[in-house]
XYZ file of C-alpha atoms in Angstrom:
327
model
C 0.000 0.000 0.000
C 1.282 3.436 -1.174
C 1.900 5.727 1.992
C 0.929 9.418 0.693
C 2.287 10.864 3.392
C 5.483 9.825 3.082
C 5.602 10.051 -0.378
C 4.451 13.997 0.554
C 7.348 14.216 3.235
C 10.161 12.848 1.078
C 8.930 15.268 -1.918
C 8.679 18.296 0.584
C 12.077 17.808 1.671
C 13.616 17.630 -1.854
C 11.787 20.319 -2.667
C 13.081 22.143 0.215
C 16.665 21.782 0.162
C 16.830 21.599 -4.324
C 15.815 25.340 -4.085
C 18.002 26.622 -1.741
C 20.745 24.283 -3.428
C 19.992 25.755 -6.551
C 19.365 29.301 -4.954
C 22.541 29.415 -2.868
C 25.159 26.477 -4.293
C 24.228 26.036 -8.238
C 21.844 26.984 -10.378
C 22.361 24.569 -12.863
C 21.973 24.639 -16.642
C 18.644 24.896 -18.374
C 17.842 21.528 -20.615
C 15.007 19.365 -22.243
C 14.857 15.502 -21.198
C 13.457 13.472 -23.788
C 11.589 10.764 -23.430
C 9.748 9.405 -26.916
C 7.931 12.462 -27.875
C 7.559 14.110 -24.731
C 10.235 16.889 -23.251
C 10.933 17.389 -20.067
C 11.648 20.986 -18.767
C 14.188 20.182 -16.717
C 17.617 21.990 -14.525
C 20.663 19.754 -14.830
C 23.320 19.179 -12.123
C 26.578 17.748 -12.439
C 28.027 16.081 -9.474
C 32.213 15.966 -10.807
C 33.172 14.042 -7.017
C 30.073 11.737 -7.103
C 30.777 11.211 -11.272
C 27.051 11.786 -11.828
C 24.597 13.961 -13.309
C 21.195 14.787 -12.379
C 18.478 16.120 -14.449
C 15.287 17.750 -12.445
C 11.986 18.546 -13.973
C 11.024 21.629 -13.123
C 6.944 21.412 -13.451
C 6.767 25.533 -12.570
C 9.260 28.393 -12.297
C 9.571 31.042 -9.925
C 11.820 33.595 -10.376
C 11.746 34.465 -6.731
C 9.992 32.284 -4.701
C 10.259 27.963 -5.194
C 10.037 26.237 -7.930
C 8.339 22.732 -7.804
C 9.783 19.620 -8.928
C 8.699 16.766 -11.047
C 11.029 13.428 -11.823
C 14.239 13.323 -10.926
C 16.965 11.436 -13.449
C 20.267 10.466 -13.209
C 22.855 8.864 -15.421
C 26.999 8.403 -14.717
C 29.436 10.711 -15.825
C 30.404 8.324 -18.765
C 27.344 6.783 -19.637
C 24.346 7.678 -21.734
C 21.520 6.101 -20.059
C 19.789 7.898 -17.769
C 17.588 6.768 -15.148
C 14.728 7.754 -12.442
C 15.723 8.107 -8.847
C 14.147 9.038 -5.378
C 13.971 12.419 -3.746
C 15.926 11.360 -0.897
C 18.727 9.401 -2.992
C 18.674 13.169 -5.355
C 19.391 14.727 -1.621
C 21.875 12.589 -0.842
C 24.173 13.152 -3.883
C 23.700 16.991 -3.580
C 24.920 17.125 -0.262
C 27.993 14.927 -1.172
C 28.564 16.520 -4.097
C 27.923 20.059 -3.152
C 32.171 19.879 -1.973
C 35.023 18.744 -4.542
C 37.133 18.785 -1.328
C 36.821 15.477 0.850
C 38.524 16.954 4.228
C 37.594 15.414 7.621
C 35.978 18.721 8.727
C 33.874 18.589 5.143
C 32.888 14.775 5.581
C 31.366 15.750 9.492
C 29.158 18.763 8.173
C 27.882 16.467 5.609
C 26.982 14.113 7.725
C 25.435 16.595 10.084
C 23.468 17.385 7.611
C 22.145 14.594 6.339
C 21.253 13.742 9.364
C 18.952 17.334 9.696
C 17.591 16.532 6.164
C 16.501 12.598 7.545
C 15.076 14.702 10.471
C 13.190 16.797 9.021
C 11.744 14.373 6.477
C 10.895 12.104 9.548
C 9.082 14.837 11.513
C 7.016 16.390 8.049
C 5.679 12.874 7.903
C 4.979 12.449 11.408
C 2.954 15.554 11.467
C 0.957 14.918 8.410
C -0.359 11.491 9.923
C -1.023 13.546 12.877
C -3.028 15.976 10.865
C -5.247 13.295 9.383
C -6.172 12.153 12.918
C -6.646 15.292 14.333
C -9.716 17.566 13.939
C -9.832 20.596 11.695
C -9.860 23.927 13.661
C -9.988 27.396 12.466
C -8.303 30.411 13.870
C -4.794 31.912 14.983
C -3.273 29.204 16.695
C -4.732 26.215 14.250
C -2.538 28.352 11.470
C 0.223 28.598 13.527
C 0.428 24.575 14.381
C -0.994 23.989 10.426
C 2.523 24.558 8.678
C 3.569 21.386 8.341
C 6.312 21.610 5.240
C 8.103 24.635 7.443
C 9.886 26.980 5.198
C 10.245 26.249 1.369
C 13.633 27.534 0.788
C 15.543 26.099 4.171
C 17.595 23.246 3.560
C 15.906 21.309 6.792
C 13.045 23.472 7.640
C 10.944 20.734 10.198
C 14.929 19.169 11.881
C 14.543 20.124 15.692
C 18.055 18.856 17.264
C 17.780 18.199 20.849
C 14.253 17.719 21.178
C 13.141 13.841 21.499
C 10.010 12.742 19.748
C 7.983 12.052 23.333
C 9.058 15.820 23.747
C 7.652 16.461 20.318
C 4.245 15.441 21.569
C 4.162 17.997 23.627
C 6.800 21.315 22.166
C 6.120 20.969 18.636
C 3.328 22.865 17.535
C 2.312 20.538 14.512
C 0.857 17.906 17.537
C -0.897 20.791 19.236
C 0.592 19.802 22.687
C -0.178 21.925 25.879
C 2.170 22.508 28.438
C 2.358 24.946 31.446
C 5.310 27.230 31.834
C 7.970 26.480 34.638
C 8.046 29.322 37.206
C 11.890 30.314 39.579
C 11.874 32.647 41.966
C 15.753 34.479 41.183
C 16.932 37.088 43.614
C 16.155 40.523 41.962
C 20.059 41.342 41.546
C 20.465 38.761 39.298
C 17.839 39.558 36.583
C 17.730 42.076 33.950
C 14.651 43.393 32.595
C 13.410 46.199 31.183
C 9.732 47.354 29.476
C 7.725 49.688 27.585
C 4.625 50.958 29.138
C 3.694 47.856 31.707
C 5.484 46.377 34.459
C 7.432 43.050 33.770
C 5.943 41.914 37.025
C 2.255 42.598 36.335
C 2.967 40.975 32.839
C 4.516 37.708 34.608
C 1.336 37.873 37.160
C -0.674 37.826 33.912
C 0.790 34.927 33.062
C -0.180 33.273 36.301
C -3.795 33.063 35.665
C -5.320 32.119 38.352
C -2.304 30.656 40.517
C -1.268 33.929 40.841
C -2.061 33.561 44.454
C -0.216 30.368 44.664
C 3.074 31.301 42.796
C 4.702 34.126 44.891
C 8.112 35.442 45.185
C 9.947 36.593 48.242
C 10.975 39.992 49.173
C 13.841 40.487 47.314
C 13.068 37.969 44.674
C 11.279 38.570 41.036
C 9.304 35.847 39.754
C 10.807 34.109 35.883
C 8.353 31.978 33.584
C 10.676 29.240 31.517
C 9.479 26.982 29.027
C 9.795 23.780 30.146
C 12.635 22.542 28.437
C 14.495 25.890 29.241
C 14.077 25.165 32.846
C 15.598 21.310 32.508
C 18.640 22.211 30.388
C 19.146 25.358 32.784
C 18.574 23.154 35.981
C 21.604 21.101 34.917
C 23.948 24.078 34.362
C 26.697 23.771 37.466
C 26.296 27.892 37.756
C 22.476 27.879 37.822
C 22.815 24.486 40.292
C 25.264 26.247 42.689
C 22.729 29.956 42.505
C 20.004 27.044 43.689
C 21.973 25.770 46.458
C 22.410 28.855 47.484
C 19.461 29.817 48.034
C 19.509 32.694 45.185
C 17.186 30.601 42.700
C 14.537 28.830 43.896
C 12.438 26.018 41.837
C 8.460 26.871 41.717
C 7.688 24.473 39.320
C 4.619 24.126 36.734
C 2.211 26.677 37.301
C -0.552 28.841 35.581
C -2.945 28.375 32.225
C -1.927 25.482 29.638
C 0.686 26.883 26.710
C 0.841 25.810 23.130
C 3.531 26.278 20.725
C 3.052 28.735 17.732
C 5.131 28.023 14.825
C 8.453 29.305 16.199
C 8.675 26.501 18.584
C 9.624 28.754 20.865
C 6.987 31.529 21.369
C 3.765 29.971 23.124
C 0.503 31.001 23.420
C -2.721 30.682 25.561
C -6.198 31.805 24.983
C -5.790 32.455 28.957
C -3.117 34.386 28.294
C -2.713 38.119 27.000
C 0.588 38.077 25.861
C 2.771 35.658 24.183
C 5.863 34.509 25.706
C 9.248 33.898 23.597
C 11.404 31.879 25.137
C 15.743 30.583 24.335
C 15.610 27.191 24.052
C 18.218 24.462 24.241
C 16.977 22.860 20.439
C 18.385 23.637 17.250
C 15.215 24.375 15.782
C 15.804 24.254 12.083
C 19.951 24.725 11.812
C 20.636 26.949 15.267
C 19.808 27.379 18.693
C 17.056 29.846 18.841
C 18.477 32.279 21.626
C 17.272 35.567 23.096
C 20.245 37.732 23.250
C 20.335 41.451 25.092
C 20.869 43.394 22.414
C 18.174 42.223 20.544
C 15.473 42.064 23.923
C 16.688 46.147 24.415
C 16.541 46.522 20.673
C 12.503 45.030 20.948
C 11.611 47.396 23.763
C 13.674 50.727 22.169
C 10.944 50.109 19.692
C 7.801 49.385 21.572
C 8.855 52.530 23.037
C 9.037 54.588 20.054
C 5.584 53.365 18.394
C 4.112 54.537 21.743
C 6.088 58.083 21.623
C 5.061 58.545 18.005
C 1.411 57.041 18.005
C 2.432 54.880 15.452
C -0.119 52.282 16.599
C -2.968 54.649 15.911
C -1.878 55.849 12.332
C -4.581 52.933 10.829
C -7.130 51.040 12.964
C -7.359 48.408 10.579
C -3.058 47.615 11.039
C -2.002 46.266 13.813
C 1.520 45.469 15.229
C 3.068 43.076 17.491
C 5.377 44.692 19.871
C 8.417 42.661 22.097
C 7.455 45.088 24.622
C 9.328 43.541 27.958
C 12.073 41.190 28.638
């Protein structure tokens, strides 16, 4: 029996990395593939270190978005018969072929990749057979947790190193898991924070709910919502540990309304919940560790602050904006 889904996945990957290959690496030379009377519009792509060619139809051009891609042939450097291959096989031989240089350092990137690509390719089909199963909602967050091919022109746009698949269940957004957020209690000379118009403390007691009255800080102390998998990988950090023995952090725990994840993995959201939370998290979520640095947390506030000074959120009432207005 034919499995669509993976048949989807494996052509959604291809597709994937083949335009950024041929957006970024080569762009390959324009040719017909003839077969009896029929021609194929096709890019060809030849592979000098793998001594192969590959032809790839191209079923519609784009001159600045993706193209999409038909059969894939293939034929050795010497030989005139050409022949149809997979997707993933097509992948394969790009990424092997993509350097003429075979160095140690070359031959571990490749791999590395390959192993993002198989990822990815894994997790698209994963999340379509979820998608069949689950039922169809409308709204924000069902677009958000609805984009299951990721980004057309990343090389492995669904490959989330670091998180496990029972994690998945739960962090990805395409599975629509819920989650609370993971509340410390930090002694207020250790954090930096800084906001445009609100208190960071009245926004973190939003995010309570109604444990506000359960999840308190000491005097002293300032209250810090983690995602979950932020507050593992930080609770095994030997600086963070010795700040807990201490007595400087302290360990709340779970708390508050139930999270999803939007399609940043990283920033949640809650119909309980006013504002949406953007979290660093220990996952290479695509090819790098999504992390919020301070430049670019003063950077989002700077701004919030200047739409408010200039009454830039009133120019239209029918455009909205979506301000990082506290850290």
């Amino acid at each position: 029996m034919i499995d669509r889904n993976q048949i989807a996945a494996e052509q959604a990957t291809f597709r994937a990395f083949a335009n950024s290959y041929l957006r970024e690496l080569n762009s390959g030379n324009p040719v017909f593939h003839r077969i009896g009377e029929r021609n194929f519009d096709c890019v060809e792509i030849s592979l000098p270190s793998r001594h192969v060619v590959l032809r790839i139809e191209i079923k519609s051009r784009s001159l600045c978005g993706m193209h999409l891609f038909g059969q894939i042939w293939m034929r050795q450097d010497a030989g005139p018969n050409w022949h149809e291959i997979e997707p993933i096989l097509a992948v394969h031989l790009l990424v092997l072929g993509a350097r003429e240089a075979g160095s140690a350092t070359h031959r571990q990137a490749d791999v590395e990749l390959l192993e993002r690509i198989l990822q990815s390719c894994q997790a698209t089909k994963r999340y379509l057979d979820a998608a069949d199963r689950a039922p169809p909602l409308v709204g924000f967050i069902a677009a958000e947790q609805s984009l299951y091919f990721g980004h057309p022109l990343h090389p492995t746009p669904k490959s989330l190193q670091g998180m496990s698949n029972w994690q998945q269940d739960v962090y990805a957004p395409e599975l629509r898991g819920g989650f609370q957020l993971t509340y410390f209690a930090a002694a207020a000379h250790l954090v930096r924070e800084d906001s445009a118009g609100i208190a960071v403390t009245s926004i973190v007691g939003s995010l309570l709910g109604n444990d506000a009255g359960n999840v308190a800080a000491s005097s002293g102390e300032m209250l810090l919502p983690m995602h979950p998998l932020q507050a593992e990988a930080l609770m095994l950090d030997p600086a963070v540990r010795a700040l807990m023995d201490s007595g400087q952090i302290r360990y709340l725990g779970p708390a508050g309304p139930v999270f999803t994840a939007t399609s940043s993995v990283r920033t949640v959201y809650s119909d309980d919940a006013a504002w949406m939370p953007k979290f660093s998290l220990p996952v290479r979520i695509t090819n790098s560790k999504r992390v919020n640095r301070r430049h670019e947390l003063e950077a989002g506030v700077a701004v919030a602050r200047l739409f408010e000074c200039a009454g830039i959120d009133t120019f239209e009432p029918r455009l909205g904006f979506l301000h990082d207005s506290a850290y």
